[in-house]
C-alpha positions as CSV (number, residue, x, y, z in Angstrom):
1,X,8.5,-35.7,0.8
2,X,5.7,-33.8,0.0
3,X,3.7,-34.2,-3.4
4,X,3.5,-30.9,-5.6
5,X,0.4,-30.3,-7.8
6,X,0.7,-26.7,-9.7
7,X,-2.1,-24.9,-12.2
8,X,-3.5,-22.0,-13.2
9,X,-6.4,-20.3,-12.3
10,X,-8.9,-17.7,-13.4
11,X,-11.1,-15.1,-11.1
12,X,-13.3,-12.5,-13.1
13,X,-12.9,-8.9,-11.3
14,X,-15.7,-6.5,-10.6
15,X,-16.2,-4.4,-14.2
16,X,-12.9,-3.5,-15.4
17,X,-9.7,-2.9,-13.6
18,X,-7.6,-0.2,-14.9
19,X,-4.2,1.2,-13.8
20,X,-1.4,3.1,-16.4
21,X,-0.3,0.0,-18.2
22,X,-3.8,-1.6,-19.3
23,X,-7.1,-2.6,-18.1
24,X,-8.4,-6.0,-17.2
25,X,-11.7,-7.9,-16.5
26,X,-9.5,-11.2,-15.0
27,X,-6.7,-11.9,-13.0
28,X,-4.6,-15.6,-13.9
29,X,-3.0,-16.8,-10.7
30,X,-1.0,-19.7,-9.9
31,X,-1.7,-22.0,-7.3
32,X,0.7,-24.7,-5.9
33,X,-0.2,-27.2,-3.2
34,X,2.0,-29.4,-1.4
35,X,1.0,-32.4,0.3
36,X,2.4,-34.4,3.0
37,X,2.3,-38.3,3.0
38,X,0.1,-38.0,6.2
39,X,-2.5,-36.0,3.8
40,X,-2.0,-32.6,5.0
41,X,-1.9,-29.8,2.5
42,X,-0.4,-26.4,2.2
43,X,-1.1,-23.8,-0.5
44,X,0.4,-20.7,-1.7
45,X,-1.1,-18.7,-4.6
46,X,1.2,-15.8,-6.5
47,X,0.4,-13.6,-9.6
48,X,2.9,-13.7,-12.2
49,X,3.4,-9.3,-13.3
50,X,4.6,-9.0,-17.0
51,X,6.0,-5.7,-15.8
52,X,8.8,-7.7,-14.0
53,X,9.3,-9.9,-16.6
54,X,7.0,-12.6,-15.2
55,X,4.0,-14.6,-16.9
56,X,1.9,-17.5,-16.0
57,X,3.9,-20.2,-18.2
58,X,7.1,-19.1,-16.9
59,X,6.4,-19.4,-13.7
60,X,4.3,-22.7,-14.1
61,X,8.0,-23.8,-15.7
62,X,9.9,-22.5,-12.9
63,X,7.8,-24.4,-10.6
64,X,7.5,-27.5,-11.7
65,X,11.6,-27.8,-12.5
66,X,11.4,-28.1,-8.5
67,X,9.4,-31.5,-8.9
68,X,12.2,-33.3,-8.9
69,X,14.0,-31.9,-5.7
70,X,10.6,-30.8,-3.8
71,X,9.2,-34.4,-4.3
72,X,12.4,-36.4,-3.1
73,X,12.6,-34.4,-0.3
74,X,15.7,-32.6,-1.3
75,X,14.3,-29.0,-1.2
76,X,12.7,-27.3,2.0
77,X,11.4,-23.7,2.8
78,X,15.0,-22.6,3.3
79,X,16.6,-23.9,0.4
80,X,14.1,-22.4,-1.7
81,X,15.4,-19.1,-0.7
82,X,18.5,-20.1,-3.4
83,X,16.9,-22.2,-5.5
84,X,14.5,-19.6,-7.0
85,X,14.7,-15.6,-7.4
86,X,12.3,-13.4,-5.2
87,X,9.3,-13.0,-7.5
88,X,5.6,-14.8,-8.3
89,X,7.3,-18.3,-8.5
90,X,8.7,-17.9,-5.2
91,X,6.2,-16.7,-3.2
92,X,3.9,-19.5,-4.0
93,X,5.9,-22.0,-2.9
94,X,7.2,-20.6,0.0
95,X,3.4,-20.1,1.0
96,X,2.4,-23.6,0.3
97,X,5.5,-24.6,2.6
98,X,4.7,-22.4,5.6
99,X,1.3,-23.6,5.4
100,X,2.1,-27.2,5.2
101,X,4.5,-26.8,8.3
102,X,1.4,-25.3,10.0
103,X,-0.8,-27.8,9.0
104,X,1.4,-30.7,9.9
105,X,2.6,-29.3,13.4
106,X,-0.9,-27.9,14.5
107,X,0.3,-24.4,15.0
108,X,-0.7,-21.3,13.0
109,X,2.4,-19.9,10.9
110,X,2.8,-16.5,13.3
111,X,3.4,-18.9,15.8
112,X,6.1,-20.8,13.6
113,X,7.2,-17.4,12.9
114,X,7.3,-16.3,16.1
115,X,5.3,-13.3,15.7
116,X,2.2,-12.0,18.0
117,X,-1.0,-13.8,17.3
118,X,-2.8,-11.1,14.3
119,X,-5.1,-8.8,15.1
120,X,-8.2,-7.1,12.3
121,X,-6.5,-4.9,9.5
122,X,-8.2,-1.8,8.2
123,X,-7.4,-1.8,4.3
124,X,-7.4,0.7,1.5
125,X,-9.9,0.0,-1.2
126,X,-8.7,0.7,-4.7
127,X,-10.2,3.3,-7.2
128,X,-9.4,2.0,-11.2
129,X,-7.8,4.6,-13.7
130,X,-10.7,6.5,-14.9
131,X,-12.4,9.7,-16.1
132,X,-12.5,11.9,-13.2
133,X,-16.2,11.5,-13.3
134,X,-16.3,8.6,-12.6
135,X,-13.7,8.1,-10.1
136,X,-15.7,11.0,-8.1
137,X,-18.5,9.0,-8.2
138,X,-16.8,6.1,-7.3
139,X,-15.5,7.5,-4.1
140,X,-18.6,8.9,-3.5
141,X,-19.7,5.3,-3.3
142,X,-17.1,3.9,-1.1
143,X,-16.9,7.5,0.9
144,X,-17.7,5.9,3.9
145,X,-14.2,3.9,3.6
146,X,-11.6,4.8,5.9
147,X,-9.0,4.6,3.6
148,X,-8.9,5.1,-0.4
149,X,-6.4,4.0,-3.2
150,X,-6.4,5.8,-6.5
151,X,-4.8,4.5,-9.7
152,X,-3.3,7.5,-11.6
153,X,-1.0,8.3,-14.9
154,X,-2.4,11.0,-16.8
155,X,-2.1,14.8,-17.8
156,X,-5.9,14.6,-16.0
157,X,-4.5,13.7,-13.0
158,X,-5.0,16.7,-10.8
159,X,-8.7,16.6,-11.6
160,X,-9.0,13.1,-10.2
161,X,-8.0,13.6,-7.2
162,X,-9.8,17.1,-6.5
163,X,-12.9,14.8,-7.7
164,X,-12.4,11.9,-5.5
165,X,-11.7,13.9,-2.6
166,X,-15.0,16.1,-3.5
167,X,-17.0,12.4,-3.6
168,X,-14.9,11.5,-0.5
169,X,-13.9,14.4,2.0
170,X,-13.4,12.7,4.9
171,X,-11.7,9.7,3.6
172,X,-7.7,9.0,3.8
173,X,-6.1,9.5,0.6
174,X,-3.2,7.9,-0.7
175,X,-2.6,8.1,-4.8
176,X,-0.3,5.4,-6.9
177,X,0.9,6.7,-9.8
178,X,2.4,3.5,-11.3
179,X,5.6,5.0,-12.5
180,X,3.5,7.2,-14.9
181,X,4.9,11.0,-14.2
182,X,8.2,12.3,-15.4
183,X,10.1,14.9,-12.7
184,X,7.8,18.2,-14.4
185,X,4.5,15.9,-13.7
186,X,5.9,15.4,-10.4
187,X,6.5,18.8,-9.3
188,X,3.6,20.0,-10.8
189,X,1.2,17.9,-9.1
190,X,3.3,17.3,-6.0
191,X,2.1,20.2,-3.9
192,X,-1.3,20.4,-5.2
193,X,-1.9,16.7,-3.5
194,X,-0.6,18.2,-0.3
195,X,-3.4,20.8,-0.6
196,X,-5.8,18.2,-1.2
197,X,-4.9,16.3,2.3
198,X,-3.3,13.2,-0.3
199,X,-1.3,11.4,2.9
200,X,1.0,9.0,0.3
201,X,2.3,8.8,-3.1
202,X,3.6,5.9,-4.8
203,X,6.0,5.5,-7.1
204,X,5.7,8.9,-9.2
205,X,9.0,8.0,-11.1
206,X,10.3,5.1,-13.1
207,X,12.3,2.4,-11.3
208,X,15.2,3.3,-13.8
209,X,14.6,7.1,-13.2
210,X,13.8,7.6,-9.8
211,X,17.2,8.9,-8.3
212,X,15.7,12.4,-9.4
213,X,13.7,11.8,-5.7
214,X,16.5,12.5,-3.9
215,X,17.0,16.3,-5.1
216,X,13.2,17.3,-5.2
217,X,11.0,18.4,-2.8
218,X,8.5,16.2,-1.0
219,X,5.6,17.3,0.2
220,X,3.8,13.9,0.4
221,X,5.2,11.3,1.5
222,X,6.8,8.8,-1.1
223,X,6.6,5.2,-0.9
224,X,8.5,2.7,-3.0
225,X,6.9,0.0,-5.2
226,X,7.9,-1.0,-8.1
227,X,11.7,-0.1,-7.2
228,X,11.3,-1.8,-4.2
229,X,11.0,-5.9,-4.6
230,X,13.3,-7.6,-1.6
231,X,16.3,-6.6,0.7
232,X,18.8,-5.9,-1.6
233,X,16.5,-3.2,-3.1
234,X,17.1,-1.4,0.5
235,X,20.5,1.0,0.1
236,X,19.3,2.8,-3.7
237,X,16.1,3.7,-2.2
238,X,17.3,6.1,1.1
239,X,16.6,9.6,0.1
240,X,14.3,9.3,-2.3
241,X,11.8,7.3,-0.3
242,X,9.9,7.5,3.2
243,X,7.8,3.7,2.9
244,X,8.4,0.9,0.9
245,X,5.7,-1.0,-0.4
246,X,6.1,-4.7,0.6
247,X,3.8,-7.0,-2.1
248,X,4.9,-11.1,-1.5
249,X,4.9,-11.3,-4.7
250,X,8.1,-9.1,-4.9
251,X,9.8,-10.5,-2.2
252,X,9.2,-13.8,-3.2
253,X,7.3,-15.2,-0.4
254,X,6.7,-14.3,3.6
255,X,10.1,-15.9,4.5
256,X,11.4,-13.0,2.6
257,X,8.5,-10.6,3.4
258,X,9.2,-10.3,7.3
259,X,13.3,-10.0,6.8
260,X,12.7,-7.1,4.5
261,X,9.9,-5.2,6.9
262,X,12.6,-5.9,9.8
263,X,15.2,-4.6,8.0
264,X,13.5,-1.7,6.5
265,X,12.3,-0.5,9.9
266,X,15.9,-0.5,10.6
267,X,16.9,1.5,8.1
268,X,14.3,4.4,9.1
269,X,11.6,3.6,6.3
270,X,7.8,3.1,7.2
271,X,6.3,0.5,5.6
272,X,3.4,-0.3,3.0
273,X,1.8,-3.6,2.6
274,X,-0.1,-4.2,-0.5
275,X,-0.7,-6.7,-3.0
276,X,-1.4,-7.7,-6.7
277,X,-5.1,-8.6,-8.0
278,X,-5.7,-11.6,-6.3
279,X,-7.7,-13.5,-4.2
280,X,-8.0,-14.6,-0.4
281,X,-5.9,-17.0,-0.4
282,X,-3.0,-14.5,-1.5
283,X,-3.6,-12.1,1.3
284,X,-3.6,-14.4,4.2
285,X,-0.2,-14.8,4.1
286,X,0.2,-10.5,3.8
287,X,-1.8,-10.1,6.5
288,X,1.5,-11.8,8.6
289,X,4.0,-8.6,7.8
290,X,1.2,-6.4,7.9
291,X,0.5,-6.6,10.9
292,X,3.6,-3.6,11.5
293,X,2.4,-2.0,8.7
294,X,1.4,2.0,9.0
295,X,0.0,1.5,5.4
296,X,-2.0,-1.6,4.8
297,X,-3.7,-2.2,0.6
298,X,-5.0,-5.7,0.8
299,X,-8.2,-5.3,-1.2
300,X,-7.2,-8.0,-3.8
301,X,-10.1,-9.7,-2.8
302,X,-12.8,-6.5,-2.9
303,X,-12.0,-5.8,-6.1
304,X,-12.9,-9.9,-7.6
305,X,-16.5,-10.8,-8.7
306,X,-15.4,-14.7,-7.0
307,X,-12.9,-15.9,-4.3
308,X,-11.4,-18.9,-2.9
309,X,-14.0,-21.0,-0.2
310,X,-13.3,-19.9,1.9
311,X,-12.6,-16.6,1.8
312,X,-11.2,-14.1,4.0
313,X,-13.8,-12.0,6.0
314,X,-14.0,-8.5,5.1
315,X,-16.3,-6.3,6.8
316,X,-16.4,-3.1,4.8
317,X,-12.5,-2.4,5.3
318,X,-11.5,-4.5,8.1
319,X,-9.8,-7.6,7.4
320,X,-10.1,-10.4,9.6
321,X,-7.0,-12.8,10.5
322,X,-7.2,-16.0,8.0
323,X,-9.4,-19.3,9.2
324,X,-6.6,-22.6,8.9
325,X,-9.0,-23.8,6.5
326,X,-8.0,-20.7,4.1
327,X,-4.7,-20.6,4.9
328,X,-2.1,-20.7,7.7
């Protein structure tokens, strides 16, 4: 019967971080903890997304009208499957509970899991919504990164990425246009990234508007975000999509995270791990389903000013699997 403690917290980024719905200097997460009567502790941290209807009071509420059942026992990892939607709430529970399963049985959660033991990740780093100046010289700064992300939405679009990939030539590109083109913007800028060596695009539609994929051309590959957020997402998505971008926070937790990368491999769709602004202690758990991942954006942690202690290690790009003390 484990006891829940839940709160919000507060990490300052690095400058402003900017995609095509607003800017930020901060990033509120929640963090829940369960712990055992024999003192271990599991944690799980989520960011609530207003863009999904979520925010950090709601989900505090959502949480904490577990007590009741979590605390007496009455609620384990599988019965949160029903007793909360996939989303932030989820996903920090269902953290905290693989964790504390780890802790209290001694084994890492990919054993529990049954998965191979994790390997080093290489990740994308993340360029903010800018002036194409300044996105040019941000590449040029991180050019020696193997893999870069770039925020678009904007009739300067084209620019940026002729800019970064001028500060960055040898670098991976993949572009996320946060559901900020309309089908012209699309197949405008479409073939132009193609020409630039642009190896992904994500989510170039609206959710609500993006059976247009199906009938036009595609000469990047497109990978699935925001329409994308657990299984039953799966069947809308074949022929407009090639990946599917897996965030926990979607899904609602890892429990759901591997069943949707299983069953999306099924189905013939690469996949895409990534994550929302947030800190070490949210990747760990990404770093699971990743793992089969042929697209991995985990920089949550790069792009903070502070972190959890302790931290993930992160040399340069490479992400190192999680120390128990961290998570896992």
């Amino acid at each position: 019967m484990p006891r829940l403690t839940v709160r919000r917290d507060s990490f300052p980024t690095r400058g402003s971080f900017t995609i095509s719905r607003g800017s930020r200097t901060a990033v509120e997460v929640v963090l829940v903890e369960l712990e055992a009567e024999e003192g271990h502790k599991g944690r799980g941290e989520c960011v609530p997304y207003a863009r999904y209807g979520e925010s950090v009071e709601g989900v505090l509420a959502a949480i904490e009208g577990l007590r009741g059942a979590l605390e007496a026992g009455d609620l384990d990892r599988q019965g949160l499957q029903t007793a909360l939607p996939s989303g932030a709430a989820r996903n920090a529970l269902d953290c905290a509970f693989w964790d504390l399963e780890a802790k209290s049985s001694g084994r890492r959660v990919w054993q529990l899991a049954g998965l191979a033991e994790p390997g080093s990740l290489t990740t994308a780093y993340t360029l903010s919504l800018d002036s194409p100046e300044a996105m040019g010289s941000a590449a040029a700064a991180n050019a020696a990164r193997p893999l870069l992300k770039l925020k678009l939405a904007g009739p300067e679009d084209l620019a940026r990425v002729e800019a970064v990939r001028a500060g960055a030539p040898e670098a991976k590109l993949v572009v996320d246009a946060n559901e900020g083109w309309d089908a012209d913007a699309y197949l405008r800028i479409a073939p132009e990234l193609a020409r630039l060596g642009v190896s992904l695009v994500e989510q170039p539609l609206p959710a609500g508007a993006d059976a247009a994929l199906a009938d036009l051309p595609r000469p990047v590959p497109l990978c699935a975000d925001e329409s994308c957020h657990d299984r039953s997402s799966l069947p809308q998505l074949r022929g407009r999509y090639d990946l599917i971008n897996v965030k926990l926070d979607k899904t609602g937790g890892l429990t759901e995270a591997l069943a949707l990368v299983a069953e999306a491999e099924a189905a013939g769709f690469g996949v895409m791990v990534g994550c929302m602004l947030a800190t070490s202690l949210a990747m760990a758990p990404a770093t699971l389903p990743a793992q089969r991942a042929q697209v991995v954006d985990l920089d949550g942690p790069l792009l903070l000013a502070e972190d959890r202690d302790p931290p993930l290690r992160i040399d340069g790009s490479t992400i190192h699997p999680a120390v128990p003390e961290l998570w896992g």
